[in-house]
PDB file of C-alpha atoms in Angstrom:
ATOM      1  CA  ASP A   1       0.000   0.000   0.000  1.00 91.00           C
ATOM      2  CA  LEU A   2       2.942   2.355   0.611  1.00 95.00           C
ATOM      3  CA  THR A   3       5.245   1.443  -2.293  1.00 97.00           C
ATOM      4  CA  MET A   4       4.813   1.611  -6.050  1.00 98.00           C
ATOM      5  CA  PHE A   5       7.227   0.270  -8.658  1.00 98.00           C
ATOM      6  CA  TYR A   6       6.802   1.305 -12.272  1.00 98.00           C
ATOM      7  CA  THR A   7       8.368   0.998 -15.695  1.00 98.00           C
ATOM      8  CA  SER A   8       7.762   3.094 -18.775  1.00 98.00           C
ATOM      9  CA  TYR A   9       8.717   3.109 -22.431  1.00 98.00           C
ATOM     10  CA  GLY A  10       8.222   5.931 -24.874  1.00 98.00           C
ATOM     11  CA  THR A  11       9.187   7.075 -28.345  1.00 98.00           C
ATOM     12  CA  GLY A  12       9.699  10.579 -29.684  1.00 96.00           C
ATOM     13  CA  TYR A  13       9.734  12.239 -33.094  1.00 97.00           C
ATOM     14  CA  LYS A  14      10.732  15.692 -34.346  1.00 94.00           C
ATOM     15  CA  SER A  15      10.332  16.535 -38.016  1.00 94.00           C
ATOM     16  CA  GLY A  16      13.234  17.627 -40.201  1.00 91.00           C
ATOM     17  CA  GLY A  17      13.606  20.947 -41.972  1.00 88.00           C
ATOM     18  CA  ILE A  18      15.806  23.344 -43.900  1.00 85.00           C
ATOM     19  CA  ASN A  19      18.630  25.625 -42.737  1.00 77.00           C
ATOM     20  CA  THR A  20      17.690  29.228 -43.443  1.00 73.00           C
ATOM     21  CA  ASP A  21      20.697  30.913 -41.798  1.00 70.00           C
ATOM     22  CA  ARG A  22      24.109  31.623 -43.363  1.00 70.00           C
ATOM     23  CA  ILE A  23      26.079  28.391 -42.933  1.00 66.00           C
ATOM     24  CA  ASN A  24      29.263  26.775 -44.197  1.00 67.00           C
ATOM     25  CA  GLU A  25      28.794  25.103 -47.572  1.00 69.00           C
ATOM     26  CA  THR A  26      30.039  21.806 -46.086  1.00 66.00           C
ATOM     27  CA  ILE A  27      26.902  21.588 -43.914  1.00 69.00           C
ATOM     28  CA  ASP A  28      23.813  20.065 -45.470  1.00 72.00           C
ATOM     29  CA  THR A  29      21.054  22.526 -46.212  1.00 79.00           C
ATOM     30  CA  VAL A  30      18.446  19.952 -45.191  1.00 86.00           C
ATOM     31  CA  PHE A  31      18.474  18.328 -41.733  1.00 87.00           C
ATOM     32  CA  GLU A  32      16.710  15.016 -41.082  1.00 90.00           C
ATOM     33  CA  ALA A  33      13.944  14.056 -38.655  1.00 94.00           C
ATOM     34  CA  GLU A  34      14.900  13.105 -35.105  1.00 94.00           C
ATOM     35  CA  THR A  35      13.621   9.950 -33.356  1.00 96.00           C
ATOM     36  CA  SER A  36      14.140   8.662 -29.840  1.00 96.00           C
ATOM     37  CA  GLU A  37      13.427   5.763 -27.506  1.00 97.00           C
ATOM     38  CA  SER A  38      13.289   6.204 -23.731  1.00 97.00           C
ATOM     39  CA  PHE A  39      13.115   3.756 -20.844  1.00 98.00           C
ATOM     40  CA  GLU A  40      12.475   4.412 -17.156  1.00 98.00           C
ATOM     41  CA  LEU A  41      12.379   2.240 -14.046  1.00 98.00           C
ATOM     42  CA  GLY A  42      11.335   3.754 -10.737  1.00 98.00           C
ATOM     43  CA  MET A  43      10.000   3.445  -7.220  1.00 98.00           C
ATOM     44  CA  LYS A  44       7.826   5.734  -5.106  1.00 98.00           C
ATOM     45  CA  SER A  45       7.530   4.860  -1.438  1.00 98.00           C
ATOM     46  CA  GLU A  46       6.450   6.271   1.929  1.00 97.00           C
ATOM     47  CA  PHE A  47       7.678   5.296   5.400  1.00 96.00           C
ATOM     48  CA  PRO A  48       5.123   6.710   7.896  1.00 95.00           C
ATOM     49  CA  ASP A  49       6.982   5.595  11.028  1.00 94.00           C
ATOM     50  CA  GLN A  50      10.043   7.537   9.917  1.00 95.00           C
ATOM     51  CA  ALA A  51       8.043  10.383   8.308  1.00 96.00           C
ATOM     52  CA  VAL A  52       9.937   9.827   5.061  1.00 97.00           C
ATOM     53  CA  ARG A  53       8.898   9.877   1.404  1.00 98.00           C
ATOM     54  CA  LEU A  54      11.414   8.472  -1.101  1.00 98.00           C
ATOM     55  CA  ASN A  55      11.305   8.490  -4.916  1.00 98.00           C
ATOM     56  CA  VAL A  56      13.965   6.827  -7.072  1.00 98.00           C
ATOM     57  CA  ALA A  57      14.177   6.605 -10.867  1.00 98.00           C
ATOM     58  CA  LEU A  58      16.611   5.221 -13.458  1.00 98.00           C
ATOM     59  CA  HIS A  59      16.353   6.326 -17.080  1.00 98.00           C
ATOM     60  CA  LYS A  60      17.928   5.839 -20.490  1.00 98.00           C
ATOM     61  CA  THR A  61      17.232   7.595 -23.790  1.00 97.00           C
ATOM     62  CA  ASP A  62      18.733   6.885 -27.227  1.00 96.00           C
ATOM     63  CA  THR A  63      18.216   9.511 -29.918  1.00 95.00           C
ATOM     64  CA  GLU A  64      18.879   8.939 -33.603  1.00 94.00           C
ATOM     65  CA  ASP A  65      19.703  11.945 -35.803  1.00 92.00           C
ATOM     66  CA  LEU A  66      19.574  14.331 -32.843  1.00 90.00           C
ATOM     67  CA  GLN A  67      18.980  17.842 -34.164  1.00 89.00           C
ATOM     68  CA  THR A  68      21.694  20.196 -32.932  1.00 87.00           C
ATOM     69  CA  ILE A  69      22.306  23.902 -33.436  1.00 81.00           C
ATOM     70  CA  SER A  70      25.720  25.561 -33.287  1.00 77.00           C
ATOM     71  CA  PHE A  71      27.037  29.055 -34.026  1.00 73.00           C
ATOM     72  CA  GLN A  72      29.598  28.812 -36.818  1.00 69.00           C
ATOM     73  CA  GLY A  73      30.925  32.355 -37.099  1.00 67.00           C
ATOM     74  CA  THR A  74      28.468  33.652 -39.690  1.00 70.00           C
ATOM     75  CA  GLY A  75      25.260  31.953 -38.582  1.00 71.00           C
ATOM     76  CA  PHE A  76      23.569  29.198 -36.624  1.00 77.00           C
ATOM     77  CA  ALA A  77      23.744  25.796 -38.295  1.00 76.00           C
ATOM     78  CA  LEU A  78      21.123  23.105 -37.704  1.00 80.00           C
ATOM     79  CA  ASP A  79      22.588  19.653 -38.192  1.00 81.00           C
ATOM     80  CA  ASN A  80      22.025  16.029 -37.201  1.00 86.00           C
ATOM     81  CA  ALA A  81      24.215  14.124 -34.771  1.00 85.00           C
ATOM     82  CA  GLY A  82      24.250  10.433 -35.694  1.00 84.00           C
ATOM     83  CA  THR A  83      23.357   9.106 -32.242  1.00 91.00           C
ATOM     84  CA  ALA A  84      23.064  10.689 -28.795  1.00 93.00           C
ATOM     85  CA  GLU A  85      22.931   8.593 -25.622  1.00 95.00           C
ATOM     86  CA  THR A  86      21.577   9.738 -22.276  1.00 96.00           C
ATOM     87  CA  TYR A  87      21.283   7.754 -19.056  1.00 98.00           C
ATOM     88  CA  GLY A  88      21.201   8.413 -15.339  1.00 98.00           C
ATOM     89  CA  GLY A  89      19.190   8.369 -12.157  1.00 98.00           C
ATOM     90  CA  GLU A  90      17.326  10.590  -9.725  1.00 98.00           C
ATOM     91  CA  VAL A  91      16.670  10.454  -5.977  1.00 98.00           C
ATOM     92  CA  ASP A  92      14.081  12.613  -4.213  1.00 98.00           C
ATOM     93  CA  LEU A  93      13.763  12.502  -0.399  1.00 98.00           C
ATOM     94  CA  LEU A  94      11.306  14.303   1.891  1.00 98.00           C
ATOM     95  CA  TRP A  95      11.791  13.976   5.684  1.00 98.00           C
ATOM     96  CA  LEU A  96       9.761  15.449   8.550  1.00 97.00           C
ATOM     97  CA  PRO A  97      11.984  14.885  11.628  1.00 96.00           C
ATOM     98  CA  THR A  98       9.570  16.937  13.778  1.00 94.00           C
ATOM     99  CA  ASP A  99       6.111  18.399  13.326  1.00 91.00           C
ATOM    100  CA  ASN A 100       7.666  21.781  12.531  1.00 93.00           C
ATOM    101  CA  THR A 101      10.734  20.722  10.526  1.00 96.00           C
ATOM    102  CA  THR A 102      10.898  19.778   6.846  1.00 97.00           C
ATOM    103  CA  ILE A 103      14.047  18.594   5.063  1.00 98.00           C
ATOM    104  CA  THR A 104      14.315  17.746   1.362  1.00 98.00           C
ATOM    105  CA  VAL A 105      17.142  16.247  -0.678  1.00 98.00           C
ATOM    106  CA  GLY A 106      17.179  15.922  -4.456  1.00 98.00           C
ATOM    107  CA  TYR A 107      19.983  14.536  -6.609  1.00 98.00           C
ATOM    108  CA  ALA A 108      20.126  13.865 -10.342  1.00 98.00           C
ATOM    109  CA  TYR A 109      22.907  12.217 -12.351  1.00 98.00           C
ATOM    110  CA  ASN A 110      22.522  12.575 -16.101  1.00 97.00           C
ATOM    111  CA  HIS A 111      25.249  11.415 -18.468  1.00 97.00           C
ATOM    112  CA  ALA A 112      24.757  12.581 -22.053  1.00 96.00           C
ATOM    113  CA  GLU A 113      27.159  12.264 -24.982  1.00 95.00           C
ATOM    114  CA  TYR A 114      27.216  12.243 -28.767  1.00 93.00           C
ATOM    115  CA  SER A 115      28.050   8.572 -29.236  1.00 92.00           C
ATOM    116  CA  ASP A 116      28.217   9.022 -33.039  1.00 91.00           C
ATOM    117  CA  PHE A 117      28.698  12.500 -34.526  1.00 91.00           C
ATOM    118  CA  GLN A 118      31.392  12.145 -37.175  1.00 90.00           C
ATOM    119  CA  GLU A 119      30.552  15.271 -39.195  1.00 85.00           C
ATOM    120  CA  GLY A 120      29.891  17.764 -36.464  1.00 85.00           C
ATOM    121  CA  PRO A 121      30.744  21.465 -36.096  1.00 86.00           C
ATOM    122  CA  CYS A 122      34.296  22.588 -35.285  1.00 87.00           C
ATOM    123  CA  TRP A 123      35.694  24.886 -32.626  1.00 90.00           C
ATOM    124  CA  THR A 124      35.376  28.615 -33.351  1.00 86.00           C
ATOM    125  CA  GLY A 125      36.523  30.497 -30.235  1.00 88.00           C
ATOM    126  CA  THR A 126      39.673  28.569 -29.310  1.00 91.00           C
ATOM    127  CA  PRO A 127      41.320  28.725 -32.782  1.00 91.00           C
ATOM    128  CA  TRP A 128      40.545  32.439 -33.022  1.00 89.00           C
ATOM    129  CA  GLN A 129      42.026  33.207 -29.582  1.00 90.00           C
ATOM    130  CA  THR A 130      44.984  30.793 -29.490  1.00 91.00           C
ATOM    131  CA  ASP A 131      45.616  29.642 -33.085  1.00 89.00           C
ATOM    132  CA  GLN A 132      45.145  26.092 -31.751  1.00 89.00           C
ATOM    133  CA  PRO A 133      43.232  24.042 -34.359  1.00 92.00           C
ATOM    134  CA  ASP A 134      40.452  21.633 -33.494  1.00 93.00           C
ATOM    135  CA  PRO A 135      42.235  18.264 -33.034  1.00 93.00           C
ATOM    136  CA  TYR A 136      39.228  16.398 -34.450  1.00 93.00           C
ATOM    137  CA  GLU A 137      39.124  18.094 -37.865  1.00 93.00           C
ATOM    138  CA  ASN A 138      38.131  15.871 -40.783  1.00 91.00           C
ATOM    139  CA  GLY A 139      39.748  18.139 -43.365  1.00 87.00           C
ATOM    140  CA  ASP A 140      36.466  19.160 -45.024  1.00 83.00           C
ATOM    141  CA  GLY A 141      35.265  21.807 -42.590  1.00 81.00           C
ATOM    142  CA  THR A 142      33.630  19.299 -40.242  1.00 85.00           C
ATOM    143  CA  CYS A 143      34.930  17.725 -37.044  1.00 90.00           C
ATOM    144  CA  ASP A 144      34.341  14.393 -35.319  1.00 93.00           C
ATOM    145  CA  ARG A 145      32.380  15.173 -32.165  1.00 92.00           C
ATOM    146  CA  SER A 146      31.769  11.516 -31.267  1.00 94.00           C
ATOM    147  CA  GLY A 147      32.133  11.061 -27.515  1.00 93.00           C
ATOM    148  CA  GLY A 148      31.606  14.781 -26.895  1.00 94.00           C
ATOM    149  CA  MET A 149      29.318  16.353 -24.307  1.00 94.00           C
ATOM    150  CA  VAL A 150      25.707  17.043 -25.234  1.00 93.00           C
ATOM    151  CA  SER A 151      25.152  20.795 -25.091  1.00 91.00           C
ATOM    152  CA  GLY A 152      23.309  22.243 -22.107  1.00 92.00           C
ATOM    153  CA  ASN A 153      23.528  19.161 -19.871  1.00 95.00           C
ATOM    154  CA  PRO A 154      25.035  19.346 -16.346  1.00 97.00           C
ATOM    155  CA  GLU A 155      25.993  15.818 -15.292  1.00 97.00           C
ATOM    156  CA  ASN A 156      25.309  16.326 -11.574  1.00 98.00           C
ATOM    157  CA  VAL A 157      22.647  18.430  -9.876  1.00 98.00           C
ATOM    158  CA  LEU A 158      22.107  18.509  -6.101  1.00 98.00           C
ATOM    159  CA  SER A 159      19.413  20.367  -4.172  1.00 98.00           C
ATOM    160  CA  LEU A 160      19.027  20.566  -0.377  1.00 98.00           C
ATOM    161  CA  SER A 161      16.485  22.498   1.673  1.00 98.00           C
ATOM    162  CA  ALA A 162      15.442  22.838   5.304  1.00 98.00           C
ATOM    163  CA  ASN A 163      12.437  24.648   6.764  1.00 97.00           C
ATOM    164  CA  GLN A 164      11.769  25.291  10.472  1.00 96.00           C
ATOM    165  CA  GLN A 165       8.555  26.769  11.844  1.00 93.00           C
ATOM    166  CA  PHE A 166       8.121  28.392  15.254  1.00 90.00           C
ATOM    167  CA  GLN A 167       5.107  29.369  17.348  1.00 87.00           C
ATOM    168  CA  ILE A 168       5.546  32.923  18.645  1.00 86.00           C
ATOM    169  CA  ALA A 169       2.153  33.458  20.251  1.00 84.00           C
ATOM    170  CA  GLU A 170      -1.402  32.395  19.717  1.00 81.00           C
ATOM    171  CA  GLY A 171      -2.213  33.077  16.086  1.00 80.00           C
ATOM    172  CA  TYR A 172       1.362  34.085  15.254  1.00 86.00           C
ATOM    173  CA  GLY A 173       4.194  32.008  13.874  1.00 89.00           C
ATOM    174  CA  ALA A 174       7.536  32.372  12.129  1.00 93.00           C
ATOM    175  CA  PHE A 175       9.773  30.352   9.877  1.00 94.00           C
ATOM    176  CA  VAL A 176      13.334  30.165   8.617  1.00 97.00           C
ATOM    177  CA  HIS A 177      14.145  28.475   5.333  1.00 97.00           C
ATOM    178  CA  GLY A 178      17.443  27.583   3.682  1.00 98.00           C
ATOM    179  CA  GLU A 179      18.264  26.161   0.239  1.00 98.00           C
ATOM    180  CA  TYR A 180      21.476  24.954  -1.372  1.00 98.00           C
ATOM    181  CA  THR A 181      21.703  24.053  -5.065  1.00 98.00           C
ATOM    182  CA  PHE A 182      24.758  22.750  -6.925  1.00 98.00           C
ATOM    183  CA  ILE A 183      24.912  22.689 -10.738  1.00 98.00           C
ATOM    184  CA  ASP A 184      27.754  20.786 -12.411  1.00 98.00           C
ATOM    185  CA  GLU A 185      29.744  22.169 -15.336  1.00 97.00           C
ATOM    186  CA  ARG A 186      28.057  22.053 -18.735  1.00 96.00           C
ATOM    187  CA  MET A 187      29.029  22.557 -22.354  1.00 95.00           C
ATOM    188  CA  THR A 188      27.123  25.454 -23.921  1.00 93.00           C
ATOM    189  CA  ASP A 189      27.733  24.677 -27.610  1.00 90.00           C
ATOM    190  CA  VAL A 190      27.450  21.581 -29.777  1.00 90.00           C
ATOM    191  CA  ASN A 191      31.006  22.057 -31.086  1.00 90.00           C
ATOM    192  CA  ASN A 192      32.429  21.361 -27.586  1.00 94.00           C
ATOM    193  CA  ASP A 193      34.804  24.330 -27.873  1.00 94.00           C
ATOM    194  CA  PRO A 194      36.795  24.488 -24.569  1.00 94.00           C
ATOM    195  CA  VAL A 195      36.118  28.213 -24.209  1.00 93.00           C
ATOM    196  CA  LYS A 196      32.397  27.445 -24.184  1.00 92.00           C
ATOM    197  CA  LEU A 197      32.538  25.148 -21.151  1.00 95.00           C
ATOM    198  CA  ASP A 198      30.508  26.776 -18.352  1.00 96.00           C
ATOM    199  CA  GLY A 199      31.975  25.915 -14.938  1.00 96.00           C
ATOM    200  CA  SER A 200      30.063  24.455 -12.014  1.00 97.00           C
ATOM    201  CA  TYR A 201      28.444  26.753  -9.465  1.00 97.00           C
ATOM    202  CA  TYR A 202      26.207  26.729  -6.408  1.00 98.00           C
ATOM    203  CA  VAL A 203      23.445  28.952  -5.073  1.00 98.00           C
ATOM    204  CA  VAL A 204      22.470  29.506  -1.430  1.00 98.00           C
ATOM    205  CA  ASN A 205      19.104  31.057  -0.546  1.00 98.00           C
ATOM    206  CA  LEU A 206      18.080  32.039   2.989  1.00 98.00           C
ATOM    207  CA  ARG A 207      14.812  33.611   4.034  1.00 97.00           C
ATOM    208  CA  SER A 208      12.606  34.060   7.078  1.00 96.00           C
ATOM    209  CA  GLY A 209       9.129  35.347   7.720  1.00 94.00           C
ATOM    210  CA  VAL A 210       6.282  35.843  10.144  1.00 91.00           C
ATOM    211  CA  LEU A 211       2.970  34.036   9.764  1.00 86.00           C
ATOM    212  CA  PHE A 212      -0.326  35.517  10.938  1.00 84.00           C
ATOM    213  CA  GLU A 213      -3.130  33.009  11.224  1.00 74.00           C
ATOM    214  CA  ARG A 214      -6.568  34.618  11.095  1.00 66.00           C
ATOM    215  CA  TYR A 215      -9.211  32.596  12.907  1.00 58.00           C
ATOM    216  CA  GLU A 216     -12.846  33.024  11.952  1.00 55.00           C
ATOM    217  CA  THR A 217     -15.706  32.043  14.255  1.00 54.00           C
ATOM    218  CA  THR A 218     -19.046  31.019  12.849  1.00 58.00           C
ATOM    219  CA  LEU A 219     -22.060  31.600  15.093  1.00 58.00           C
ATOM    220  CA  THR A 220     -24.888  29.095  14.902  1.00 57.00           C
TER     221      THR A 220
END
């Protein structure tokens, strides 16, 4: 009654199209449709004696002809990566150690890479700043991005929060709340240019407040 296990399977589709921006002549004008398959296995459970709720999930997604967009000096080029692979897991915990205390923990691991992207975009910033060429050049204006990081994906994300409520007087209360969030480094462009790697960071939020509870009496 307190635990649910589940599995899911899904497919995705995104239609192809035509590049309308100024792009290198080595890049195809037409980009193909994108298809994907995703799998998930999870558990949702509650532990009343410990005042704990726990959710766990494992996932995997394979995408064929992933549509990518990269700035190539004169315009944004839409292109297809051969295959992109994503897998990971998530844990979500809610704990009420006392009637007035709430603690949450959330963690997500998400590995994503271009497992097959042999004719991908090349570095733009690093060669311009350092004269260092892209080591994965194919010699035709494209570069092999196989094994590279999928753009916009932090591999690790952690979120912690704690909330404490206090009773000041009858009808009056207060609370203090704290949050900590960590975001792992992430690549911001499909071409995996080193100068476009955004470093990891964390955010701390603290707040407090006073609660006024208005009681209404109904006469009968």
